[in-house]
CSV table of C-alpha atoms in Angstrom, one decimal:
chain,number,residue,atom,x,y,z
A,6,UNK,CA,-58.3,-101.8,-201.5
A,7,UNK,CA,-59.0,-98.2,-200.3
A,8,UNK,CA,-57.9,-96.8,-197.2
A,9,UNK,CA,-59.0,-94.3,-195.6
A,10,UNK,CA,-57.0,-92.4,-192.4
A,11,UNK,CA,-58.2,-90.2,-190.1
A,12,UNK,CA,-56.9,-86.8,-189.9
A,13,UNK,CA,-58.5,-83.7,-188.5
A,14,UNK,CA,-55.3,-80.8,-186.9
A,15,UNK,CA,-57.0,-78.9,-185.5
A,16,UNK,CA,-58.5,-81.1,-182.9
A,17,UNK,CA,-55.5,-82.9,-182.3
A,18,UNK,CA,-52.0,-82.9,-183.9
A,19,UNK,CA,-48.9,-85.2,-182.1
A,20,UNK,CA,-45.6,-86.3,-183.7
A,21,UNK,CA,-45.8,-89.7,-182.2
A,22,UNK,CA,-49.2,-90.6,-183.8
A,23,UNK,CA,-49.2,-93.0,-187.0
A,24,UNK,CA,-51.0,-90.4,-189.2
A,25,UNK,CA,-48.2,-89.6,-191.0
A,26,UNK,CA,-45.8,-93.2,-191.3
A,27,UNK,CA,-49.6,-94.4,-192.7
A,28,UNK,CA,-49.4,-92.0,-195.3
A,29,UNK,CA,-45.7,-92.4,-196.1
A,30,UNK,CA,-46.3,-96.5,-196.3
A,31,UNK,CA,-49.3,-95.7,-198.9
A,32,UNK,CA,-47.6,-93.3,-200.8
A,33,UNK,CA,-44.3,-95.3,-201.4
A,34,UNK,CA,-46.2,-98.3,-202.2
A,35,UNK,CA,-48.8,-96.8,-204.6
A,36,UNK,CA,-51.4,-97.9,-202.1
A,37,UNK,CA,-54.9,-95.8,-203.1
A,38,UNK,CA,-55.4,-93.7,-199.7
A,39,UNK,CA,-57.2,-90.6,-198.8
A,40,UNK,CA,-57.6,-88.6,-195.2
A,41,UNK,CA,-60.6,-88.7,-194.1
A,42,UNK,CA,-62.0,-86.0,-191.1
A,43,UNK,CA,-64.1,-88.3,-189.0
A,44,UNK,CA,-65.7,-85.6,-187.1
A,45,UNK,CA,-67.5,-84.7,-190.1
A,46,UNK,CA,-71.9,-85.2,-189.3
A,47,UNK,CA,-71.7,-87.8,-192.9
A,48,UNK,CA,-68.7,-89.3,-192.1
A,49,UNK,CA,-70.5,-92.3,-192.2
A,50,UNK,CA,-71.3,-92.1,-195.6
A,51,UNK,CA,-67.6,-90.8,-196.5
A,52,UNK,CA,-66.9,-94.4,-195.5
A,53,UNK,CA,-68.9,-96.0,-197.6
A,54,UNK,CA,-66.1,-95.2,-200.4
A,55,UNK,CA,-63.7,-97.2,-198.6
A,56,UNK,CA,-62.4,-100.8,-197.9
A,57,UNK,CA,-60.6,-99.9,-194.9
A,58,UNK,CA,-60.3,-97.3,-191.9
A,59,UNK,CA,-57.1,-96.5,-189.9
A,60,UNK,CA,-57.7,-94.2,-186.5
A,61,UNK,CA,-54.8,-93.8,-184.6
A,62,UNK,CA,-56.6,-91.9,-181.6
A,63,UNK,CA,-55.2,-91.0,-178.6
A,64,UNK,CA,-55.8,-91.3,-174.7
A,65,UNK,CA,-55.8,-87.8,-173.5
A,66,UNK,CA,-58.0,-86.3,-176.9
A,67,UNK,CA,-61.4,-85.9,-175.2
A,68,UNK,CA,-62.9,-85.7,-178.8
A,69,UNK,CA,-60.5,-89.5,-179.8
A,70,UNK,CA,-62.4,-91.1,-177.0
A,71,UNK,CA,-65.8,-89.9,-176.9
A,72,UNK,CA,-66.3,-91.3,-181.0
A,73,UNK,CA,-63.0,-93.1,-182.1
A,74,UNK,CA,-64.2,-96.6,-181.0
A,75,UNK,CA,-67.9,-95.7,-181.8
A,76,UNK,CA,-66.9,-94.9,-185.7
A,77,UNK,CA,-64.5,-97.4,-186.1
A,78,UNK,CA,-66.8,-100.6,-184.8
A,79,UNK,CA,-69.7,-98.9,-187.0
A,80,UNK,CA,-67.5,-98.9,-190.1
A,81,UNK,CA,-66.6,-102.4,-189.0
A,82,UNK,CA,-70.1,-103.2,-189.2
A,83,UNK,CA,-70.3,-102.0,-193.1
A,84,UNK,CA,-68.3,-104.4,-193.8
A,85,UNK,CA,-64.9,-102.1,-193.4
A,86,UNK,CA,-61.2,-103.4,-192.6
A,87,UNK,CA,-60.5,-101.4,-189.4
A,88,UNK,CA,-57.4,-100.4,-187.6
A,89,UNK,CA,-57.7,-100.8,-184.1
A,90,UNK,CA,-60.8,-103.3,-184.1
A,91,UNK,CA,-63.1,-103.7,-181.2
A,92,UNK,CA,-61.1,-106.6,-179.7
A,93,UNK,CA,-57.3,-104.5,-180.0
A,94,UNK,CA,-59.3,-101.4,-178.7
A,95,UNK,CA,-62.5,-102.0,-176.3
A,96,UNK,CA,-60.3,-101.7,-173.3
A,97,UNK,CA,-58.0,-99.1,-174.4
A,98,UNK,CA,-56.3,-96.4,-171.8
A,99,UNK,CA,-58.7,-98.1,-168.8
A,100,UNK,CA,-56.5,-100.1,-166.5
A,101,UNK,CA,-59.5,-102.2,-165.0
A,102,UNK,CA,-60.9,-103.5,-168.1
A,103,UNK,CA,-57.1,-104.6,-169.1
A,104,UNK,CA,-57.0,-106.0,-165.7
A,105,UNK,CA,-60.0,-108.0,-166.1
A,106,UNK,CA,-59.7,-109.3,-169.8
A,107,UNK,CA,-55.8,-110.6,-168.6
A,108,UNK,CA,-57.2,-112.2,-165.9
A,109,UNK,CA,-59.5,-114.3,-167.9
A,110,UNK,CA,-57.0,-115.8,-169.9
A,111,UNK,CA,-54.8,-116.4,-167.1
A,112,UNK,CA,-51.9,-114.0,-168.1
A,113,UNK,CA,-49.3,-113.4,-166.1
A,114,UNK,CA,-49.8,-110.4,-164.1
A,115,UNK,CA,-49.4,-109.0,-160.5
A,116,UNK,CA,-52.1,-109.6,-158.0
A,117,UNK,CA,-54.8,-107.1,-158.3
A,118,UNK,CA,-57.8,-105.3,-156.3
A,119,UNK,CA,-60.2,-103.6,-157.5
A,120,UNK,CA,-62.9,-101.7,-155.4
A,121,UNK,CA,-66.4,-99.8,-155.8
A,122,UNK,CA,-67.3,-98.6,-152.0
A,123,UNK,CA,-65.0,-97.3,-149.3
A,124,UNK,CA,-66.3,-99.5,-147.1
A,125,UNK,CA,-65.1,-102.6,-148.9
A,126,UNK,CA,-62.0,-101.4,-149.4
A,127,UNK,CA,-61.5,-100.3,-145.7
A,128,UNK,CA,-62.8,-103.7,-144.8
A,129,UNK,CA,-60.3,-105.4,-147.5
A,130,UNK,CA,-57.1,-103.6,-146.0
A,131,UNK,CA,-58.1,-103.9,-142.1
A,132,UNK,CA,-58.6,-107.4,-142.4
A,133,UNK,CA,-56.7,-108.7,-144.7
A,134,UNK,CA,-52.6,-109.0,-144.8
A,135,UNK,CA,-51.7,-106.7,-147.4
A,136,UNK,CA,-47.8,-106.8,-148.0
A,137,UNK,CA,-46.5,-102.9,-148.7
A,138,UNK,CA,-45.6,-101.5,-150.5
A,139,UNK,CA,-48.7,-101.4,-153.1
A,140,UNK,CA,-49.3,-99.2,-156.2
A,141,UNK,CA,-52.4,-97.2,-156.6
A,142,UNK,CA,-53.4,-96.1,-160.2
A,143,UNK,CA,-56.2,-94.1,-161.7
A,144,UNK,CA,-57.6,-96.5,-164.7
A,145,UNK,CA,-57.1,-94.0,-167.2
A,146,UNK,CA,-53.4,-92.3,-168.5
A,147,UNK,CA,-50.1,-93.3,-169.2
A,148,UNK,CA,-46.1,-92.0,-168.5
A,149,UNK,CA,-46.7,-92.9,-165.0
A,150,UNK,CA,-48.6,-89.9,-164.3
A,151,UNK,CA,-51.3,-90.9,-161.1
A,152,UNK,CA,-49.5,-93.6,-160.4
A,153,UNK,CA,-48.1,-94.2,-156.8
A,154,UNK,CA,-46.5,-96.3,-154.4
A,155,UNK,CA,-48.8,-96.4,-150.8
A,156,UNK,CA,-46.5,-97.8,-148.1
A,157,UNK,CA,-48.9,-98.4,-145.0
A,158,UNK,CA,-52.3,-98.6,-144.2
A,159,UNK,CA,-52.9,-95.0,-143.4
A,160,UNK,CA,-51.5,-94.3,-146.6
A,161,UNK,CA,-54.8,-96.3,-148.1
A,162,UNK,CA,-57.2,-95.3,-146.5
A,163,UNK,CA,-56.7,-91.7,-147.4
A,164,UNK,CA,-56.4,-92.5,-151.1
A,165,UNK,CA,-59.3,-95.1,-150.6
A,166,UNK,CA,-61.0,-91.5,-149.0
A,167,UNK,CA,-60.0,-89.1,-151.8
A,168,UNK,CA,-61.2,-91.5,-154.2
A,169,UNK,CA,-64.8,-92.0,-152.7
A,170,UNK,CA,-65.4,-88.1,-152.3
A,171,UNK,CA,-63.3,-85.2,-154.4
A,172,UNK,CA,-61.7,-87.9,-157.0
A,173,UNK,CA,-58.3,-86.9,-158.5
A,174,UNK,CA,-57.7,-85.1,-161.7
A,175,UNK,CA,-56.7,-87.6,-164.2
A,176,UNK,CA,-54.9,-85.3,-166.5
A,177,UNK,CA,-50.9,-85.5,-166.4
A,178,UNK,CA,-48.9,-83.2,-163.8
A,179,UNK,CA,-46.5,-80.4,-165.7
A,180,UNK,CA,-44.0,-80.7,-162.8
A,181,UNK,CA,-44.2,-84.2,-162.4
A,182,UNK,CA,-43.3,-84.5,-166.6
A,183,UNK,CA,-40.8,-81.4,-165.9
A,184,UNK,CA,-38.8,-83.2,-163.0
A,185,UNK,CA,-39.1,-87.0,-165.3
A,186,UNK,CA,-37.5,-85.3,-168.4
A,187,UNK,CA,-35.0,-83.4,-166.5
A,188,UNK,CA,-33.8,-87.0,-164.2
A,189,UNK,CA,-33.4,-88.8,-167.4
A,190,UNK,CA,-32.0,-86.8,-169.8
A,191,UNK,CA,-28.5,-88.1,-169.8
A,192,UNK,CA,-26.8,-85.4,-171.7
A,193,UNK,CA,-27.6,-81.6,-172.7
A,194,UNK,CA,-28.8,-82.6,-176.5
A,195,UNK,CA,-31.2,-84.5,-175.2
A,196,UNK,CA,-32.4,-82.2,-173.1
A,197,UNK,CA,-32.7,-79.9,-175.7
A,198,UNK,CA,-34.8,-82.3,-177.7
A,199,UNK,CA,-37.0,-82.4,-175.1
A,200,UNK,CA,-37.6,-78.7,-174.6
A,201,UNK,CA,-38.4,-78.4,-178.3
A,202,UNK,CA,-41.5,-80.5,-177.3
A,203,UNK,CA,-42.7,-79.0,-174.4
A,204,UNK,CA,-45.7,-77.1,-177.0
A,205,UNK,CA,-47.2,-80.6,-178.4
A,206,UNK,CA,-47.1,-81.5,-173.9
A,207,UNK,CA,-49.3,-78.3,-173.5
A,208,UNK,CA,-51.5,-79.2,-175.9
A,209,UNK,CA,-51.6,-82.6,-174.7
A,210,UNK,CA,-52.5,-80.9,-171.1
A,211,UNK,CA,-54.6,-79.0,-172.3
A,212,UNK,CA,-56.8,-81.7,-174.1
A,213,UNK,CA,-56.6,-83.8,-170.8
A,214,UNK,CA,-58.2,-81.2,-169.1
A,215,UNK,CA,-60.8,-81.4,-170.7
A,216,UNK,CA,-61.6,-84.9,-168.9
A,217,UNK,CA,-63.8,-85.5,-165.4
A,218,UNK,CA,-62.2,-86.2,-162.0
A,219,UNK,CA,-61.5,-90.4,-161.6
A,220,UNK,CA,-63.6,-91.2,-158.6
A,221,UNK,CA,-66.0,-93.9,-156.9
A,222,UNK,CA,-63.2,-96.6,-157.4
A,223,UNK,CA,-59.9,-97.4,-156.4
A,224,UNK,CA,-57.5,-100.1,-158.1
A,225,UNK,CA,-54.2,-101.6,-156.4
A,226,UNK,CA,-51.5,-103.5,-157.8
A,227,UNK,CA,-48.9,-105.5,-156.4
A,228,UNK,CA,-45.8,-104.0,-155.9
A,229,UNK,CA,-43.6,-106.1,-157.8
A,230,UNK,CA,-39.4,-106.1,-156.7
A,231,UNK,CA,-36.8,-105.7,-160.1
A,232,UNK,CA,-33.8,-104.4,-160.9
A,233,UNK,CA,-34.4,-101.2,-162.4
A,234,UNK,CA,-36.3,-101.3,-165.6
A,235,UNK,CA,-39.5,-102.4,-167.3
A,236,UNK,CA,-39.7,-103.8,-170.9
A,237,UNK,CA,-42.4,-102.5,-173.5
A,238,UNK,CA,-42.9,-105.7,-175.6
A,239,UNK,CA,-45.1,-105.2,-179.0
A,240,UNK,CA,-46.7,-108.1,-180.8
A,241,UNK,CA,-48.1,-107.6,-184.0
A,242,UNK,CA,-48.5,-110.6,-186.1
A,243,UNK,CA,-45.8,-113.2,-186.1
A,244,UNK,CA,-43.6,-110.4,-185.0
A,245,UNK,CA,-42.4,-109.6,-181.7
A,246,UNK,CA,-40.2,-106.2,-180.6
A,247,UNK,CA,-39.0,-104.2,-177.7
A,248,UNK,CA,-37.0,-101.5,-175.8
A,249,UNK,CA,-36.6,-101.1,-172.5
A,250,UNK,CA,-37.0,-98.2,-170.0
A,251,UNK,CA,-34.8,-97.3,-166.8
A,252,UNK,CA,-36.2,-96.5,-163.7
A,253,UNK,CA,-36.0,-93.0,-163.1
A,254,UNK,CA,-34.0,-91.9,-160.5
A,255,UNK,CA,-35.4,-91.6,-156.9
A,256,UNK,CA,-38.7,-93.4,-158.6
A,257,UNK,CA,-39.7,-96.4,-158.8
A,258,UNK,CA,-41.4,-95.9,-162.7
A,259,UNK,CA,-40.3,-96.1,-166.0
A,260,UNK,CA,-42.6,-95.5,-168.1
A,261,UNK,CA,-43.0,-91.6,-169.3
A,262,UNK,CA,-39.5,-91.3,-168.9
A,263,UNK,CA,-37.9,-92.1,-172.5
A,264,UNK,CA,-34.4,-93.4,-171.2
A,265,UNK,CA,-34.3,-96.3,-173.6
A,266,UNK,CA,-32.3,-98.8,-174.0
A,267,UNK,CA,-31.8,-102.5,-175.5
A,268,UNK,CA,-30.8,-105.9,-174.2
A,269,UNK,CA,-31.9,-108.9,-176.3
A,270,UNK,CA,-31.1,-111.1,-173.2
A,271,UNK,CA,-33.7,-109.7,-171.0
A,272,UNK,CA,-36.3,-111.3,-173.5
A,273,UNK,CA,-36.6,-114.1,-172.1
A,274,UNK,CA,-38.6,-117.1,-173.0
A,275,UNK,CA,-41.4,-116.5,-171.3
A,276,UNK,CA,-41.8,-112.8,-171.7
A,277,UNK,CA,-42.2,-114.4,-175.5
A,278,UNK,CA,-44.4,-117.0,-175.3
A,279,UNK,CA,-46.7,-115.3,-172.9
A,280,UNK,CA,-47.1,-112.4,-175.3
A,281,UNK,CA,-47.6,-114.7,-178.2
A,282,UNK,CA,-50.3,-116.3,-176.0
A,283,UNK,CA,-52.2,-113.6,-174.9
A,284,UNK,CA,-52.2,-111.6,-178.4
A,285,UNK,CA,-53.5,-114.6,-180.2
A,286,UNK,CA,-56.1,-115.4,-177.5
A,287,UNK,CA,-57.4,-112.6,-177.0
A,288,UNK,CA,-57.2,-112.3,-181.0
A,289,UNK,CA,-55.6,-108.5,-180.8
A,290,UNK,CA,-54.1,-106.8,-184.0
A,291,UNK,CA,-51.5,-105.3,-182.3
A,292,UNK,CA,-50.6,-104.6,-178.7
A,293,UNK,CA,-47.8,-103.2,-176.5
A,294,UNK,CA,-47.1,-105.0,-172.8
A,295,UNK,CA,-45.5,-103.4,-170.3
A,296,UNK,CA,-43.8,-106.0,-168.5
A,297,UNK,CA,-42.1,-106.0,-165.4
A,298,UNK,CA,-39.7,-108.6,-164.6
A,299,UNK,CA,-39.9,-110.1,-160.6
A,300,UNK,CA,-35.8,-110.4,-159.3
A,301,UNK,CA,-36.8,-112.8,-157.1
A,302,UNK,CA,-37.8,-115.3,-159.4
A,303,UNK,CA,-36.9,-113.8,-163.5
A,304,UNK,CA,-40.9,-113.9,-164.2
A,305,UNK,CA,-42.2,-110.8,-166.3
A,306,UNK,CA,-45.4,-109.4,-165.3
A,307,UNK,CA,-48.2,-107.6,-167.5
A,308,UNK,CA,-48.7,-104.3,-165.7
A,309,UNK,CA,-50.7,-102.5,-168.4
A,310,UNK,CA,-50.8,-102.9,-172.0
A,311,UNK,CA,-51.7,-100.6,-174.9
A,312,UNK,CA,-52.5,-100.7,-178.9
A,313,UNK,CA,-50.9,-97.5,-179.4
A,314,UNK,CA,-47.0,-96.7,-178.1
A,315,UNK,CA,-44.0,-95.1,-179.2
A,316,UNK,CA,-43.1,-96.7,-183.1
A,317,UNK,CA,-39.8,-95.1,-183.2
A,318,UNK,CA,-38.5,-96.4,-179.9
A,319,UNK,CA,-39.6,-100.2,-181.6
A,320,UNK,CA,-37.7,-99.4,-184.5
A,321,UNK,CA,-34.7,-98.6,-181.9
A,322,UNK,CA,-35.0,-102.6,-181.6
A,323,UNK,CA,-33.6,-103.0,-184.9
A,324,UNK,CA,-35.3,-106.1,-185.3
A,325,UNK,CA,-37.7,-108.6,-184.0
A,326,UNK,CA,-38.2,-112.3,-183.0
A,327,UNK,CA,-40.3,-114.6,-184.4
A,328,UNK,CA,-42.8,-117.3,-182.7
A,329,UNK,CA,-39.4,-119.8,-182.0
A,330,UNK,CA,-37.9,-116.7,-180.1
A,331,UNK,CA,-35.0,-116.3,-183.5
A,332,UNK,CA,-33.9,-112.4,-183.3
A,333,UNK,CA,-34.1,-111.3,-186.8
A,334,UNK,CA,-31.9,-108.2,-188.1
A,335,UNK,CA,-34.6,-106.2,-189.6
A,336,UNK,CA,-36.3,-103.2,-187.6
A,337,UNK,CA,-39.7,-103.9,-186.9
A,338,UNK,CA,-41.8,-100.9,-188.1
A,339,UNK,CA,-45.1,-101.2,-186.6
A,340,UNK,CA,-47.5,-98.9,-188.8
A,341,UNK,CA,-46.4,-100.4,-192.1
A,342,UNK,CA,-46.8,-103.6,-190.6
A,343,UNK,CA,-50.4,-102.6,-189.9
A,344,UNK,CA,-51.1,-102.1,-193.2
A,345,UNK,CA,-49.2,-104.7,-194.4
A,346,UNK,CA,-51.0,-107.6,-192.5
A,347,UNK,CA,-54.3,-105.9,-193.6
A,348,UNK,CA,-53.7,-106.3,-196.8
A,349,UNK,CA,-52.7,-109.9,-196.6
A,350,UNK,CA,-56.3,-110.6,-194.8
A,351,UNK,CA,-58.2,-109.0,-197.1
């Protein structure tokens, strides 16, 4: 088999993309590779060279989602092994769609509202007996960004109004990344880590920029009550991993903020059939869950979920568990496995 893997710096280049861990995998295992720059006008017949096509594109690249899922299903077509498929990446960075496609398999996931006039939702919160508080999110981002907590009715109506008229910008907020970084950095080295980064965040920013205003929709979530944390759980294969993430401080989100941590306990049984479930229903390569788990009653809750997340922090793990929930001691390392289970379906 042939592989080929997308690479083109000077659109986009980020450290947490799995470019480079696909080309390490390949190389060490004498696996016949080659980049290949799918923004090239014959890219399509480049591909004709190949057996298989790995794209690891990106949310805020304007350039990764105006083509990435256009090439890659077209490739698919030509008969082409492809990393993410249509079914792991149709829905990708829109909150709605993911919404919608876990709600027709029944997963477990807070109650959900989704509206396309003002008047339906003004209709929805004045007579209806919404429990606050609720969280509003754009469909498209991640690390929190445009995500917030609305505590009253007034509170909705003037998002609900924002939302039908100017829109909100969907690109992420400097300060707001400035302020998360700085509340959890828990010493000064990781601070410093952090500020060696801040280039590839302007970069990100300024590819995000390059996106429209979210508007003519809103989309509410339940507020859902825990203790603190929420738990990124990855399913790829027979394999499932994790880490967690601590609320920042003063916030009531986790995710964006890179505390990590690990707790093998918090996996509970049903945070690992339910993924199991969902992954091999909705017949998804790979997929990351943010789940949040209720205090009231132990449940974990799909908030959002994702193909693409950070790699490292799975590894963090250092291991996974298998279908029968048995932890085994052997770091779970998502874009070999990638290729690996490609491979094995060929």
């Amino acid at each position: 088999m042939r592989i080929a893997i997308n690479k083109n710096e000077k659109i986009f280049k980020h450290s947490g993309f799995w470019t480079n861990p696909w080309e390490d995998y390949c190389t060490k295992n004498n696996i016949d590779f080659k980049f290949v720059d799918c923004y090239q006008p014959d890219v399509i017949e480049r591909l004709r060279e190949f057996d298989c096509l790995l794209w690891h594109f990106g949310q805020y690249v304007y350039e990764d989602m105006l083509v990435a899922r256009y090439i890659l299903n077209t490739a698919s077509g030509m008969g082409l092994k492809v990393f993410p498929d249509f079914n792991t990446a149709w829905h990708f960075d829109d909150k709605i769609a993911e919404t919608y496609l876990l709600q027709s398999v029944r997963a477990p996931i807070p109650v959900s509202k989704m509206f396309y006039t003002y008047s339906d939702c003004k209709n929805w919160i004045e007579n209806t007996n919404v429990e606050f508080p609720i969280v509003a999110k754009l469909r498209c981002g991640s690390g929190s960004h445009n995500v917030k907590l609305l505590r009253s009715k007034s509170n909705v109506k003037k998002y609900a109004k924002k939302m039908f008229s100017g829109g909100i910008k969907a690109s992420p907020s400097l300060i707001f990344k400035a302020s998360s970084n700085y509340r959890s950095s828990k010493d000064w080295e990781t601070m410093k880590k952090r500020i060696k980064r801040i280039p590839e965040f302007l970069r990100t920013l300024n590819g995000a920029k390059k996106f429209p205003k979210e508007k003519q929709y809103v989309f509410f979530q339940e507020f859902i009550p825990n203790d603190g944390y929420d738990i990124k759980v990855v399913v790829i294969g027979d394999k499932l991993s994790y880490f967690c993430r601590k609320i920042r401080k003063g916030d009531f989100r986790a995710s964006g903020g890179a505390d990590f941590y690990y707790d093998n306990s918090l996996i509970t049984e049903n945070i690992i059939r339910s993924a199991f479930e969902i992954s091999d229903n909705l017949k998804f390569q790979c997929m990351g869950y943010d789940y949040v788990v209720d205090k009231d009653t132990n449940q974990g809750l799909i908030v959002e979920m994702s193909y693409g997340f950070s790699h490292t922090a799975i590894l963090g793990a250092g291991g996974y568990f298998d279908r029968n929930g048995k932890w085994n001691e052997k770091p779970l390392n998502v874009p070999d496995e990638i290729i690996k289970n490609i491979l094995k379906n060929k």
